[in-house]
């Protein structure tokens, strides 16, 4: 007979290096597989488990241990870590811990910035690959006051500068942020646990393109930039620009953090299809490659 169990509200915190680092908006535990077990004789023993990656999402609310960890990827300071996911109830009583060792951050994706969406928080989605994990019962309290004084950044509150004013950014409506992928970590997802396992090591970081959307008069500025590129070509030696994105407070006056994207080179120009029934303003997109990525808070 099936049993219906009602759910209880819970929150999930993350620890890095034995210290509380923040609360997560969502979290997924690794999948564990025994890929050879089905094909092995019944008398055999020792089929190795394969651990997948953790995945989580967190609202960005300023400096702290979690953001410091995420920025090790673009800053070239990526290192193997130990930590834990801590599951707690609404009273912050810890119900379960999932500790990991040999963890290597493998991917960080940032929310799209959109001036038309005033309710969305700015978040980071990230993954990391452990070599071992361990489950244990709860006990004690999660740090309920962690981050209570910091408000999450809003994805609509931003200001962008393209090439120090080389492209008029007054009418930028949307910014699709570059994602970060650690090539070495991605290649080692699915580590065997047991005899002969190999520890992942940090390597090169791949930065995906930056996409910037222009509406209104900004579409003319985007077109002018693209026309110049069509006429003169695009030279990596001379035509790369730096892009600065400032995250602002609710009053749009104080800078909370600044993304610095360097060596950006135009990859494409896209105009939208003509749609007389469209509810939103037409948006022209410029796409840039990104050579360097950092965030200062």
Short mmCIF file of C-alpha atoms in Angstrom, two decimals:
data_model
loop_
_atom_site.label_atom_id
_atom_site.label_comp_id
_atom_site.label_asym_id
_atom_site.label_seq_id
_atom_site.Cartn_x
_atom_site.Cartn_y
_atom_site.Cartn_z
CA UNK A 1 0.00 0.00 0.00
CA UNK A 2 1.33 3.41 -0.96
CA UNK A 3 1.95 5.95 1.78
CA UNK A 4 1.38 9.66 1.28
CA UNK A 5 3.92 11.81 3.10
CA UNK A 6 3.42 15.54 3.30
CA UNK A 7 6.47 17.69 2.63
CA UNK A 8 8.09 19.93 5.22
CA UNK A 9 9.68 23.26 4.22
CA UNK A 10 13.46 23.01 4.30
CA UNK A 11 16.43 25.16 3.49
CA UNK A 12 19.86 24.09 2.31
CA UNK A 13 23.08 25.76 3.35
CA UNK A 14 26.55 25.12 1.97
CA UNK A 15 29.84 24.82 3.83
CA UNK A 16 33.19 25.25 2.11
CA UNK A 17 36.39 24.27 3.84
CA UNK A 18 34.53 23.63 7.09
CA UNK A 19 32.98 27.11 7.26
CA UNK A 20 29.40 28.30 6.50
CA UNK A 21 29.28 29.92 3.06
CA UNK A 22 25.60 30.75 2.49
CA UNK A 23 22.15 29.44 1.70
CA UNK A 24 21.17 27.94 -1.65
CA UNK A 25 18.00 28.62 -3.60
CA UNK A 26 18.14 25.09 -5.03
CA UNK A 27 20.44 22.09 -4.72
CA UNK A 28 20.81 18.68 -6.38
CA UNK A 29 22.86 15.84 -4.96
CA UNK A 30 25.11 13.72 -7.17
CA UNK A 31 23.70 10.69 -8.90
CA UNK A 32 25.58 7.53 -7.95
CA UNK A 33 25.89 4.69 -10.48
CA UNK A 34 27.36 1.19 -10.46
CA UNK A 35 27.66 0.80 -14.24
CA UNK A 36 29.31 -2.63 -14.30
CA UNK A 37 27.19 -4.29 -11.61
CA UNK A 38 24.44 -5.52 -13.98
CA UNK A 39 26.86 -7.33 -16.28
CA UNK A 40 29.03 -8.90 -13.58
CA UNK A 41 28.62 -12.51 -12.36
CA UNK A 42 26.70 -12.86 -9.11
CA UNK A 43 29.82 -14.18 -7.41
CA UNK A 44 31.83 -11.06 -8.20
CA UNK A 45 32.35 -8.27 -5.72
CA UNK A 46 33.65 -4.71 -5.74
CA UNK A 47 31.83 -2.96 -8.59
CA UNK A 48 33.03 0.65 -8.28
CA UNK A 49 30.53 3.46 -7.77
CA UNK A 50 30.64 6.45 -10.11
CA UNK A 51 29.71 9.79 -8.54
CA UNK A 52 28.21 12.56 -10.64
CA UNK A 53 28.42 16.30 -9.93
CA UNK A 54 26.61 18.41 -7.36
CA UNK A 55 24.46 21.21 -8.82
CA UNK A 56 23.17 24.26 -6.97
CA UNK A 57 21.87 27.78 -7.38
CA UNK A 58 22.36 30.76 -5.08
CA UNK A 59 21.25 34.38 -5.06
CA UNK A 60 24.17 36.81 -5.20
CA UNK A 61 24.07 39.28 -2.32
CA UNK A 62 27.60 40.62 -2.09
CA UNK A 63 30.98 39.41 -0.86
CA UNK A 64 31.38 36.19 1.09
CA UNK A 65 32.85 32.71 1.08
CA UNK A 66 30.50 31.38 -1.60
CA UNK A 67 31.20 34.17 -4.08
CA UNK A 68 34.94 33.90 -3.36
CA UNK A 69 34.74 30.20 -4.23
CA UNK A 70 32.82 30.82 -7.47
CA UNK A 71 35.37 33.42 -8.57
CA UNK A 72 38.28 30.99 -8.20
CA UNK A 73 37.20 29.67 -11.61
CA UNK A 74 37.82 32.81 -13.73
CA UNK A 75 40.69 34.05 -11.54
CA UNK A 76 42.83 30.97 -12.10
CA UNK A 77 42.92 30.04 -8.40
CA UNK A 78 40.71 26.97 -8.73
CA UNK A 79 41.61 24.35 -6.12
CA UNK A 80 40.26 21.07 -4.78
CA UNK A 81 37.92 21.66 -1.83
CA UNK A 82 36.05 19.83 0.89
CA UNK A 83 32.63 20.94 2.08
CA UNK A 84 29.07 19.98 2.87
CA UNK A 85 25.43 20.55 2.01
CA UNK A 86 23.44 21.07 5.20
CA UNK A 87 19.68 20.50 5.10
CA UNK A 88 17.67 22.27 7.80
CA UNK A 89 14.00 22.84 8.64
CA UNK A 90 12.29 26.20 9.05
CA UNK A 91 13.67 26.45 12.59
CA UNK A 92 17.19 25.96 11.20
CA UNK A 93 17.48 22.59 12.95
CA UNK A 94 19.88 20.49 10.85
CA UNK A 95 18.20 17.33 9.54
CA UNK A 96 20.98 15.94 7.33
CA UNK A 97 24.52 16.60 6.16
CA UNK A 98 26.08 15.53 2.90
CA UNK A 99 29.85 15.99 3.12
CA UNK A 100 32.16 15.86 0.13
CA UNK A 101 35.89 15.70 -0.40
CA UNK A 102 38.09 16.26 -3.44
CA UNK A 103 35.56 18.69 -4.89
CA UNK A 104 36.45 20.71 -7.98
CA UNK A 105 34.26 23.54 -9.25
CA UNK A 106 33.39 22.77 -12.86
CA UNK A 107 30.81 25.29 -14.08
CA UNK A 108 29.33 28.68 -13.17
CA UNK A 109 26.40 30.28 -15.03
CA UNK A 110 25.04 33.73 -14.19
CA UNK A 111 21.47 35.00 -14.54
CA UNK A 112 20.55 37.07 -17.57
CA UNK A 113 20.31 40.78 -16.79
CA UNK A 114 17.03 42.23 -18.04
CA UNK A 115 15.98 45.82 -17.43
CA UNK A 116 12.34 44.85 -18.14
CA UNK A 117 12.08 42.32 -15.31
CA UNK A 118 11.99 44.11 -11.97
CA UNK A 119 11.32 41.04 -9.81
CA UNK A 120 14.02 38.52 -10.74
CA UNK A 121 16.99 38.12 -8.40
CA UNK A 122 20.48 37.78 -9.80
CA UNK A 123 21.72 34.24 -9.24
CA UNK A 124 24.59 31.91 -10.03
CA UNK A 125 24.00 28.31 -11.07
CA UNK A 126 27.06 26.15 -10.46
CA UNK A 127 28.32 22.57 -10.44
CA UNK A 128 31.23 20.83 -8.76
CA UNK A 129 32.62 17.33 -9.00
CA UNK A 130 33.54 15.46 -5.80
CA UNK A 131 35.65 12.34 -5.48
CA UNK A 132 33.84 11.11 -2.34
CA UNK A 133 30.60 11.92 -0.54
CA UNK A 134 29.20 10.84 2.82
CA UNK A 135 25.71 11.13 4.34
CA UNK A 136 25.09 11.70 8.02
CA UNK A 137 22.15 12.48 10.31
CA UNK A 138 21.50 16.03 11.39
CA UNK A 139 22.17 17.78 14.64
CA UNK A 140 22.61 21.32 15.88
CA UNK A 141 21.61 24.52 14.18
CA UNK A 142 22.28 25.90 10.73
CA UNK A 143 23.47 29.53 10.74
CA UNK A 144 20.03 31.11 10.32
CA UNK A 145 21.36 34.68 10.35
CA UNK A 146 23.85 34.00 7.56
CA UNK A 147 23.49 36.73 4.97
CA UNK A 148 20.47 38.28 6.69
CA UNK A 149 21.91 41.79 6.41
CA UNK A 150 22.56 41.48 2.67
CA UNK A 151 19.83 41.84 0.07
CA UNK A 152 20.02 39.84 -3.12
CA UNK A 153 21.03 41.75 -6.23
CA UNK A 154 18.24 42.31 -8.74
CA UNK A 155 18.74 41.24 -12.35
CA UNK A 156 17.13 44.46 -13.61
CA UNK A 157 19.39 46.86 -11.71
CA UNK A 158 22.51 47.22 -13.84
CA UNK A 159 24.50 49.69 -15.91
CA UNK A 160 26.79 48.67 -18.76
CA UNK A 161 29.67 50.38 -20.56
CA UNK A 162 30.87 48.96 -23.89
CA UNK A 163 34.39 49.95 -24.86
CA UNK A 164 34.37 53.00 -22.55
CA UNK A 165 31.53 54.52 -24.56
CA UNK A 166 32.57 53.19 -27.98
CA UNK A 167 29.04 51.80 -28.30
CA UNK A 168 26.16 53.84 -26.85
CA UNK A 169 24.78 51.61 -24.10
CA UNK A 170 21.95 53.90 -22.92
CA UNK A 171 19.32 51.63 -24.45
CA UNK A 172 20.75 48.23 -23.56
CA UNK A 173 17.77 46.14 -22.45
CA UNK A 174 19.27 42.73 -21.79
CA UNK A 175 22.66 41.14 -21.14
CA UNK A 176 23.19 37.39 -21.41
CA UNK A 177 26.18 36.88 -19.15
CA UNK A 178 29.11 34.60 -20.09
CA UNK A 179 29.23 31.23 -18.39
CA UNK A 180 32.45 29.68 -17.10
CA UNK A 181 33.52 26.08 -17.67
CA UNK A 182 36.59 24.40 -16.21
CA UNK A 183 37.80 22.15 -19.00
CA UNK A 184 39.79 19.82 -16.75
CA UNK A 185 36.90 19.39 -14.32
CA UNK A 186 34.40 18.76 -17.10
CA UNK A 187 36.60 16.00 -18.50
CA UNK A 188 36.66 14.15 -15.19
CA UNK A 189 32.96 14.12 -14.34
CA UNK A 190 31.99 10.61 -13.31
CA UNK A 191 34.98 9.66 -11.19
CA UNK A 192 35.29 6.05 -10.10
CA UNK A 193 35.24 5.69 -6.36
CA UNK A 194 37.47 2.94 -5.12
CA UNK A 195 40.79 1.49 -6.13
CA UNK A 196 42.57 3.44 -8.84
CA UNK A 197 40.46 6.58 -8.75
CA UNK A 198 42.03 9.71 -10.24
CA UNK A 199 41.77 13.14 -8.62
CA UNK A 200 40.72 15.93 -10.96
CA UNK A 201 43.14 18.82 -11.32
CA UNK A 202 42.45 22.44 -12.32
CA UNK A 203 43.05 23.44 -15.92
CA UNK A 204 42.04 26.04 -18.50
CA UNK A 205 38.75 27.92 -18.16
CA UNK A 206 36.44 28.36 -21.13
CA UNK A 207 34.39 31.58 -21.19
CA UNK A 208 31.25 31.54 -23.33
CA UNK A 209 30.23 34.59 -25.42
CA UNK A 210 28.57 37.73 -24.05
CA UNK A 211 25.28 38.73 -25.72
CA UNK A 212 23.97 42.28 -25.44
CA UNK A 213 20.45 43.31 -26.49
CA UNK A 214 19.57 46.84 -27.67
CA UNK A 215 16.09 48.37 -27.99
CA UNK A 216 14.83 51.75 -29.17
CA UNK A 217 17.55 54.17 -30.25
CA UNK A 218 20.13 51.68 -29.05
CA UNK A 219 19.46 49.54 -32.12
CA UNK A 220 20.96 52.29 -34.26
CA UNK A 221 24.11 52.34 -32.12
CA UNK A 222 24.43 48.56 -32.50
CA UNK A 223 23.93 48.81 -36.25
CA UNK A 224 26.53 51.57 -36.60
CA UNK A 225 29.06 49.41 -34.76
CA UNK A 226 28.28 46.41 -36.97
CA UNK A 227 28.43 48.48 -40.18
CA UNK A 228 31.90 49.72 -39.27
CA UNK A 229 32.98 46.11 -38.67
CA UNK A 230 31.57 45.05 -42.06
CA UNK A 231 33.44 47.85 -43.78
CA UNK A 232 36.78 47.51 -42.04
CA UNK A 233 36.78 43.91 -40.83
CA UNK A 234 37.41 42.81 -37.25
CA UNK A 235 41.02 42.55 -36.07
CA UNK A 236 41.74 40.73 -32.80
CA UNK A 237 44.80 42.94 -32.37
CA UNK A 238 42.97 46.27 -32.49
CA UNK A 239 39.18 45.85 -32.27
CA UNK A 240 38.69 44.14 -28.90
CA UNK A 241 36.93 46.18 -26.25
CA UNK A 242 36.47 46.02 -22.50
CA UNK A 243 32.96 45.73 -21.09
CA UNK A 244 32.03 46.91 -17.58
CA UNK A 245 28.75 45.90 -15.95
CA UNK A 246 27.83 47.54 -12.68
CA UNK A 247 25.23 45.92 -10.42
CA UNK A 248 23.23 48.69 -8.71
CA UNK A 249 21.07 49.03 -5.62
CA UNK A 250 17.29 49.53 -5.73
CA UNK A 251 17.70 53.31 -6.16
CA UNK A 252 20.12 52.75 -9.07
CA UNK A 253 22.68 54.99 -7.38
CA UNK A 254 25.11 52.78 -5.45
CA UNK A 255 27.31 50.19 -7.13
CA UNK A 256 27.14 46.81 -5.39
CA UNK A 257 29.58 44.96 -7.62
CA UNK A 258 31.31 45.37 -10.98
CA UNK A 259 31.80 42.71 -13.65
CA UNK A 260 34.90 43.36 -15.75
CA UNK A 261 35.00 41.58 -19.11
CA UNK A 262 38.20 42.09 -21.08
CA UNK A 263 39.32 41.42 -24.64
CA UNK A 264 35.77 41.28 -26.05
CA UNK A 265 35.61 40.85 -29.83
CA UNK A 266 32.50 41.18 -32.00
CA UNK A 267 31.25 37.80 -33.22
CA UNK A 268 27.80 38.53 -34.64
CA UNK A 269 25.04 41.07 -35.25
CA UNK A 270 21.40 39.90 -35.22
CA UNK A 271 18.22 41.82 -35.99
CA UNK A 272 14.85 40.46 -34.86
CA UNK A 273 12.17 39.25 -37.26
CA UNK A 274 9.50 41.84 -38.03
CA UNK A 275 6.43 41.00 -35.96
CA UNK A 276 3.59 43.52 -36.01
CA UNK A 277 1.87 41.73 -33.12
CA UNK A 278 4.88 41.55 -30.80
CA UNK A 279 4.20 42.80 -27.27
CA UNK A 280 7.80 43.80 -26.54
CA UNK A 281 10.07 46.23 -28.30
CA UNK A 282 12.25 44.78 -31.04
CA UNK A 283 15.72 43.87 -29.81
CA UNK A 284 18.98 43.81 -31.75
CA UNK A 285 21.72 41.54 -30.40
CA UNK A 286 25.50 41.95 -30.49
CA UNK A 287 27.54 38.89 -29.49
CA UNK A 288 31.13 39.16 -28.27
CA UNK A 289 33.80 36.66 -27.38
CA UNK A 290 35.28 37.21 -23.91
CA UNK A 291 38.93 36.73 -23.06
CA UNK A 292 38.93 37.77 -19.37
CA UNK A 293 36.24 37.72 -16.68
CA UNK A 294 36.21 39.08 -13.13
CA UNK A 295 33.82 40.47 -10.53
CA UNK A 296 34.85 43.06 -7.95
CA UNK A 297 32.65 43.62 -4.89
#
